[in-house]
């Protein structure tokens, strides 16, 4: 992907292309469009990260709340975003048996009850067993530490989604 092509995009096309690099948060790509021209993809990622870390705690929690549960209602009803569907599928979340779905439901519910936002982990970097293990483990964190931990996962998801966009033909996405 040629960065000059990206830098020439209108904000409408930029948001269309990068709008879901942070799940259901097109506001972030709409905001960082102002920083053009970008040097390269790493520069785009750095602006996204900067935007996120400058948010107040409520904004960070808001980003987390835009994420669907892993193996949750959206997956069951087929309403995940294309990116999330692919990530959850790769992590084995689409082929859980009914006992595993119930286990995920219980752990996700307990987590949301405790923290007020959903459990977020970069599904592409974790297998099913790691996800269940992390979910149980992170339930022990305090709220502030866990919010930051989850935001680190959002950054990883974002980084991989950005890379995916570079690898695919930019024109087919517009
Ligand atoms: N809840 C949660 O972690 N959701 C996600 N993780 C990921 O890699 N894609 C998602 O949608």
PDB file of C-alpha atoms and ligand atoms in Angstrom:
ATOM      1  CA  UNK A   1       0.000   0.000   0.000  1.00  0.00           C
ATOM      2  CA  UNK A   2       1.302   3.382  -0.993  1.00  0.00           C
ATOM      3  CA  UNK A   3       1.117   5.917   1.846  1.00  0.00           C
ATOM      4  CA  UNK A   4       0.603   8.654  -0.750  1.00  0.00           C
ATOM      5  CA  UNK A   5      -2.649   6.950  -1.738  1.00  0.00           C
ATOM      6  CA  UNK A   6      -3.740   6.978   1.916  1.00  0.00           C
ATOM      7  CA  UNK A   7      -2.740  10.606   2.328  1.00  0.00           C
ATOM      8  CA  UNK A   8      -4.834  11.545  -0.707  1.00  0.00           C
ATOM      9  CA  UNK A   9      -8.009   9.965   0.699  1.00  0.00           C
ATOM     10  CA  UNK A  10     -10.950  12.155   1.574  1.00  0.00           C
ATOM     11  CA  UNK A  11     -11.978  11.801   5.196  1.00  0.00           C
ATOM     12  CA  UNK A  12     -15.029   9.851   4.034  1.00  0.00           C
ATOM     13  CA  UNK A  13     -12.855   7.248   2.305  1.00  0.00           C
ATOM     14  CA  UNK A  14     -10.276   7.277   5.089  1.00  0.00           C
ATOM     15  CA  UNK A  15     -12.964   6.472   7.667  1.00  0.00           C
ATOM     16  CA  UNK A  16     -14.430   3.848   5.348  1.00  0.00           C
ATOM     17  CA  UNK A  17     -11.042   2.148   5.131  1.00  0.00           C
ATOM     18  CA  UNK A  18      -9.749   2.574   8.696  1.00  0.00           C
ATOM     19  CA  UNK A  19     -13.006   3.153  10.609  1.00  0.00           C
ATOM     20  CA  UNK A  20     -13.047  -0.222  12.338  1.00  0.00           C
ATOM     21  CA  UNK A  21      -9.372  -0.635  13.251  1.00  0.00           C
ATOM     22  CA  UNK A  22     -10.647   0.054  16.744  1.00  0.00           C
ATOM     23  CA  UNK A  23     -13.876  -1.903  17.028  1.00  0.00           C
ATOM     24  CA  UNK A  24     -16.945   0.257  16.319  1.00  0.00           C
ATOM     25  CA  UNK A  25     -14.964   3.442  17.007  1.00  0.00           C
ATOM     26  CA  UNK A  26     -14.823   5.270  13.642  1.00  0.00           C
ATOM     27  CA  UNK A  27     -14.522   8.515  15.592  1.00  0.00           C
ATOM     28  CA  UNK A  28     -10.853   7.673  16.176  1.00  0.00           C
ATOM     29  CA  UNK A  29      -9.908   7.407  12.506  1.00  0.00           C
ATOM     30  CA  UNK A  30     -12.089  10.448  11.739  1.00  0.00           C
ATOM     31  CA  UNK A  31     -10.132  12.399  14.358  1.00  0.00           C
ATOM     32  CA  UNK A  32      -6.630  11.365  13.335  1.00  0.00           C
ATOM     33  CA  UNK A  33      -7.284  12.106   9.616  1.00  0.00           C
ATOM     34  CA  UNK A  34      -6.350  15.698  10.573  1.00  0.00           C
ATOM     35  CA  UNK A  35      -2.740  14.584  11.084  1.00  0.00           C
ATOM     36  CA  UNK A  36      -2.126  13.898   7.373  1.00  0.00           C
ATOM     37  CA  UNK A  37       0.270  13.567   5.706  1.00  0.00           C
ATOM     38  CA  UNK A  38       1.259  10.329   7.445  1.00  0.00           C
ATOM     39  CA  UNK A  39       4.828   9.082   7.028  1.00  0.00           C
ATOM     40  CA  UNK A  40       3.816   5.442   6.921  1.00  0.00           C
ATOM     41  CA  UNK A  41       1.478   2.966   8.525  1.00  0.00           C
ATOM     42  CA  UNK A  42       3.407   3.050  11.800  1.00  0.00           C
ATOM     43  CA  UNK A  43       2.714   6.783  11.896  1.00  0.00           C
ATOM     44  CA  UNK A  44      -1.039   6.169  11.566  1.00  0.00           C
ATOM     45  CA  UNK A  45      -0.819   3.604  14.369  1.00  0.00           C
ATOM     46  CA  UNK A  46       1.138   6.036  16.562  1.00  0.00           C
ATOM     47  CA  UNK A  47      -1.568   8.697  16.136  1.00  0.00           C
ATOM     48  CA  UNK A  48      -4.288   6.205  17.028  1.00  0.00           C
ATOM     49  CA  UNK A  49      -2.368   5.105  20.129  1.00  0.00           C
ATOM     50  CA  UNK A  50      -1.766   8.721  21.120  1.00  0.00           C
ATOM     51  CA  UNK A  51      -5.476   9.491  20.726  1.00  0.00           C
ATOM     52  CA  UNK A  52      -6.439   6.539  22.921  1.00  0.00           C
ATOM     53  CA  UNK A  53      -3.939   7.142  25.707  1.00  0.00           C
ATOM     54  CA  UNK A  54      -4.980  10.794  25.996  1.00  0.00           C
ATOM     55  CA  UNK A  55      -8.589   9.836  26.638  1.00  0.00           C
ATOM     56  CA  UNK A  56      -9.945  10.137  30.158  1.00  0.00           C
ATOM     57  CA  UNK A  57     -10.667   6.862  31.945  1.00  0.00           C
ATOM     58  CA  UNK A  58     -14.340   7.097  30.943  1.00  0.00           C
ATOM     59  CA  UNK A  59     -13.336   7.332  27.256  1.00  0.00           C
ATOM     60  CA  UNK A  60     -11.091   4.290  27.548  1.00  0.00           C
ATOM     61  CA  UNK A  61     -13.889   2.352  29.227  1.00  0.00           C
ATOM     62  CA  UNK A  62     -16.173   3.560  26.411  1.00  0.00           C
ATOM     63  CA  UNK A  63     -13.841   2.058  23.794  1.00  0.00           C
ATOM     64  CA  UNK A  64     -13.902  -1.248  25.651  1.00  0.00           C
ATOM     65  CA  UNK A  65     -17.718  -1.151  25.793  1.00  0.00           C
ATOM     66  CA  UNK A  66     -17.831  -0.968  21.987  1.00  0.00           C
ATOM     67  CA  UNK A  67     -16.355  -4.484  21.839  1.00  0.00           C
ATOM     68  CA  UNK A  68     -18.588  -7.532  21.522  1.00  0.00           C
ATOM     69  CA  UNK A  69     -18.221 -10.352  24.030  1.00  0.00           C
ATOM     70  CA  UNK A  70     -16.085 -13.258  22.911  1.00  0.00           C
ATOM     71  CA  UNK A  71     -18.426 -16.113  22.007  1.00  0.00           C
ATOM     72  CA  UNK A  72     -21.296 -13.860  23.032  1.00  0.00           C
ATOM     73  CA  UNK A  73     -24.685 -12.771  21.731  1.00  0.00           C
ATOM     74  CA  UNK A  74     -23.398 -11.075  18.551  1.00  0.00           C
ATOM     75  CA  UNK A  75     -21.488 -14.171  17.557  1.00  0.00           C
ATOM     76  CA  UNK A  76     -24.522 -16.381  18.186  1.00  0.00           C
ATOM     77  CA  UNK A  77     -26.814 -14.115  16.179  1.00  0.00           C
ATOM     78  CA  UNK A  78     -24.347 -13.425  13.343  1.00  0.00           C
ATOM     79  CA  UNK A  79     -24.109  -9.685  14.018  1.00  0.00           C
ATOM     80  CA  UNK A  80     -20.363  -9.367  14.620  1.00  0.00           C
ATOM     81  CA  UNK A  81     -18.345  -6.972  12.472  1.00  0.00           C
ATOM     82  CA  UNK A  82     -16.428  -8.690   9.657  1.00  0.00           C
ATOM     83  CA  UNK A  83     -13.139  -8.174  11.525  1.00  0.00           C
ATOM     84  CA  UNK A  84     -14.400  -9.493  14.837  1.00  0.00           C
ATOM     85  CA  UNK A  85     -16.032 -12.499  13.167  1.00  0.00           C
ATOM     86  CA  UNK A  86     -12.721 -13.435  11.567  1.00  0.00           C
ATOM     87  CA  UNK A  87     -10.744 -12.947  14.780  1.00  0.00           C
ATOM     88  CA  UNK A  88     -13.163 -14.874  16.960  1.00  0.00           C
ATOM     89  CA  UNK A  89     -13.306 -17.635  14.399  1.00  0.00           C
ATOM     90  CA  UNK A  90      -9.502 -17.951  14.317  1.00  0.00           C
ATOM     91  CA  UNK A  91      -9.397 -18.165  18.095  1.00  0.00           C
ATOM     92  CA  UNK A  92     -11.849 -21.071  18.030  1.00  0.00           C
ATOM     93  CA  UNK A  93     -14.761 -19.101  19.497  1.00  0.00           C
ATOM     94  CA  UNK A  94     -17.128 -20.144  16.700  1.00  0.00           C
ATOM     95  CA  UNK A  95     -16.736 -23.852  17.319  1.00  0.00           C
ATOM     96  CA  UNK A  96     -17.239 -24.074  21.085  1.00  0.00           C
ATOM     97  CA  UNK A  97     -19.465 -26.838  22.391  1.00  0.00           C
ATOM     98  CA  UNK A  98     -22.462 -25.885  24.526  1.00  0.00           C
ATOM     99  CA  UNK A  99     -20.580 -26.378  27.820  1.00  0.00           C
ATOM    100  CA  UNK A 100     -17.806 -24.062  26.610  1.00  0.00           C
ATOM    101  CA  UNK A 101     -20.308 -21.437  25.435  1.00  0.00           C
ATOM    102  CA  UNK A 102     -21.897 -21.544  28.883  1.00  0.00           C
ATOM    103  CA  UNK A 103     -18.494 -21.232  30.561  1.00  0.00           C
ATOM    104  CA  UNK A 104     -17.665 -18.176  28.427  1.00  0.00           C
ATOM    105  CA  UNK A 105     -21.078 -16.681  29.164  1.00  0.00           C
ATOM    106  CA  UNK A 106     -20.578 -17.090  32.918  1.00  0.00           C
ATOM    107  CA  UNK A 107     -17.042 -15.711  32.929  1.00  0.00           C
ATOM    108  CA  UNK A 108     -17.958 -12.785  30.637  1.00  0.00           C
ATOM    109  CA  UNK A 109     -20.927 -11.954  32.860  1.00  0.00           C
ATOM    110  CA  UNK A 110     -18.847 -12.087  36.019  1.00  0.00           C
ATOM    111  CA  UNK A 111     -16.202  -9.880  34.388  1.00  0.00           C
ATOM    112  CA  UNK A 112     -18.732  -7.285  33.194  1.00  0.00           C
ATOM    113  CA  UNK A 113     -20.414  -7.268  36.591  1.00  0.00           C
ATOM    114  CA  UNK A 114     -17.060  -6.596  38.265  1.00  0.00           C
ATOM    115  CA  UNK A 115     -15.587  -4.010  35.862  1.00  0.00           C
ATOM    116  CA  UNK A 116     -18.485  -2.442  33.950  1.00  0.00           C
ATOM    117  CA  UNK A 117     -16.966  -3.195  30.549  1.00  0.00           C
ATOM    118  CA  UNK A 118     -16.472  -6.405  28.563  1.00  0.00           C
ATOM    119  CA  UNK A 119     -13.414  -8.619  28.664  1.00  0.00           C
ATOM    120  CA  UNK A 120     -11.211  -7.706  25.693  1.00  0.00           C
ATOM    121  CA  UNK A 121      -8.267  -9.718  24.435  1.00  0.00           C
ATOM    122  CA  UNK A 122      -6.545  -9.883  21.058  1.00  0.00           C
ATOM    123  CA  UNK A 123      -8.183 -13.064  19.780  1.00  0.00           C
ATOM    124  CA  UNK A 124      -5.740 -13.472  16.908  1.00  0.00           C
ATOM    125  CA  UNK A 125      -2.851 -13.829  19.366  1.00  0.00           C
ATOM    126  CA  UNK A 126      -4.576 -16.245  21.729  1.00  0.00           C
ATOM    127  CA  UNK A 127      -5.971 -19.721  21.493  1.00  0.00           C
ATOM    128  CA  UNK A 128      -9.177 -20.848  23.152  1.00  0.00           C
ATOM    129  CA  UNK A 129      -7.501 -22.188  26.313  1.00  0.00           C
ATOM    130  CA  UNK A 130      -5.433 -18.998  26.748  1.00  0.00           C
ATOM    131  CA  UNK A 131      -8.566 -16.875  26.435  1.00  0.00           C
ATOM    132  CA  UNK A 132     -10.396 -18.802  29.153  1.00  0.00           C
ATOM    133  CA  UNK A 133      -7.271 -18.764  31.336  1.00  0.00           C
ATOM    134  CA  UNK A 134      -6.742 -15.013  30.906  1.00  0.00           C
ATOM    135  CA  UNK A 135     -10.397 -14.275  31.543  1.00  0.00           C
ATOM    136  CA  UNK A 136     -10.266 -16.100  34.888  1.00  0.00           C
ATOM    137  CA  UNK A 137      -6.900 -14.580  35.779  1.00  0.00           C
ATOM    138  CA  UNK A 138      -7.721 -10.977  34.897  1.00  0.00           C
ATOM    139  CA  UNK A 139     -10.898 -11.123  36.980  1.00  0.00           C
ATOM    140  CA  UNK A 140      -8.531 -10.792  39.959  1.00  0.00           C
ATOM    141  CA  UNK A 141      -7.201  -7.375  38.861  1.00  0.00           C
ATOM    142  CA  UNK A 142      -8.411  -4.090  40.250  1.00  0.00           C
ATOM    143  CA  UNK A 143     -10.535  -1.941  37.961  1.00  0.00           C
ATOM    144  CA  UNK A 144      -7.934   0.667  36.973  1.00  0.00           C
ATOM    145  CA  UNK A 145      -5.221  -1.894  36.237  1.00  0.00           C
ATOM    146  CA  UNK A 146      -7.657  -4.010  34.269  1.00  0.00           C
ATOM    147  CA  UNK A 147      -8.859  -1.063  32.189  1.00  0.00           C
ATOM    148  CA  UNK A 148      -5.262  -0.338  31.167  1.00  0.00           C
ATOM    149  CA  UNK A 149      -4.598  -4.027  30.528  1.00  0.00           C
ATOM    150  CA  UNK A 150      -7.636  -4.241  28.251  1.00  0.00           C
ATOM    151  CA  UNK A 151      -6.613  -1.065  26.380  1.00  0.00           C
ATOM    152  CA  UNK A 152      -3.251  -2.722  25.651  1.00  0.00           C
ATOM    153  CA  UNK A 153      -5.225  -5.524  23.973  1.00  0.00           C
ATOM    154  CA  UNK A 154      -7.214  -2.971  21.943  1.00  0.00           C
ATOM    155  CA  UNK A 155      -3.886  -1.602  20.652  1.00  0.00           C
ATOM    156  CA  UNK A 156      -2.785  -5.097  19.595  1.00  0.00           C
ATOM    157  CA  UNK A 157      -6.084  -5.719  17.798  1.00  0.00           C
ATOM    158  CA  UNK A 158      -5.745  -2.340  16.088  1.00  0.00           C
ATOM    159  CA  UNK A 159      -2.176  -3.025  14.991  1.00  0.00           C
ATOM    160  CA  UNK A 160      -3.135  -6.347  13.368  1.00  0.00           C
ATOM    161  CA  UNK A 161      -6.201  -4.846  11.682  1.00  0.00           C
ATOM    162  CA  UNK A 162      -4.051  -2.064  10.249  1.00  0.00           C
ATOM    163  CA  UNK A 163      -1.577  -4.606   8.927  1.00  0.00           C
ATOM    164  CA  UNK A 164      -4.422  -6.542   7.347  1.00  0.00           C
ATOM    165  CA  UNK A 165      -5.553  -3.454   5.486  1.00  0.00           C
ATOM    166  CA  UNK A 166      -2.067  -2.876   4.127  1.00  0.00           C
ATOM    167  CA  UNK A 167      -1.854  -6.445   2.923  1.00  0.00           C
ATOM    168  CA  UNK A 168      -5.143  -6.314   1.091  1.00  0.00           C
ATOM    169  CA  UNK A 169      -5.814  -4.261  -1.974  1.00  0.00           C
ATOM    170  CA  UNK A 170      -6.787  -0.787  -0.844  1.00  0.00           C
ATOM    171  CA  UNK A 171      -9.025  -0.209  -3.867  1.00  0.00           C
ATOM    172  CA  UNK A 172     -11.271  -3.153  -3.101  1.00  0.00           C
ATOM    173  CA  UNK A 173     -12.205  -1.607   0.245  1.00  0.00           C
ATOM    174  CA  UNK A 174     -13.416   1.710  -1.156  1.00  0.00           C
TER     175      UNK A 174
HETATM  176  N1  LIG B   1     -14.166  -8.949  23.538  1.00  0.00           N
HETATM  177  C1  LIG B   1     -13.132  -9.065  22.694  1.00  0.00           C
HETATM  178  O1  LIG B   1     -11.997  -9.278  23.066  1.00  0.00           O
HETATM  179  N2  LIG B   1     -13.430  -8.921  21.387  1.00  0.00           N
HETATM  180  C2  LIG B   1     -12.526  -9.051  20.399  1.00  0.00           C
HETATM  181  N3  LIG B   1     -11.178  -9.426  20.474  1.00  0.00           N
HETATM  182  C3  LIG B   1     -10.727  -9.508  19.210  1.00  0.00           C
HETATM  183  O2  LIG B   1      -9.599  -9.821  18.880  1.00  0.00           O
HETATM  184  N4  LIG B   1     -11.722  -9.173  18.335  1.00  0.00           N
HETATM  185  C4  LIG B   1     -12.859  -8.877  19.031  1.00  0.00           C
HETATM  186  O3  LIG B   1     -13.957  -8.541  18.619  1.00  0.00           O
END
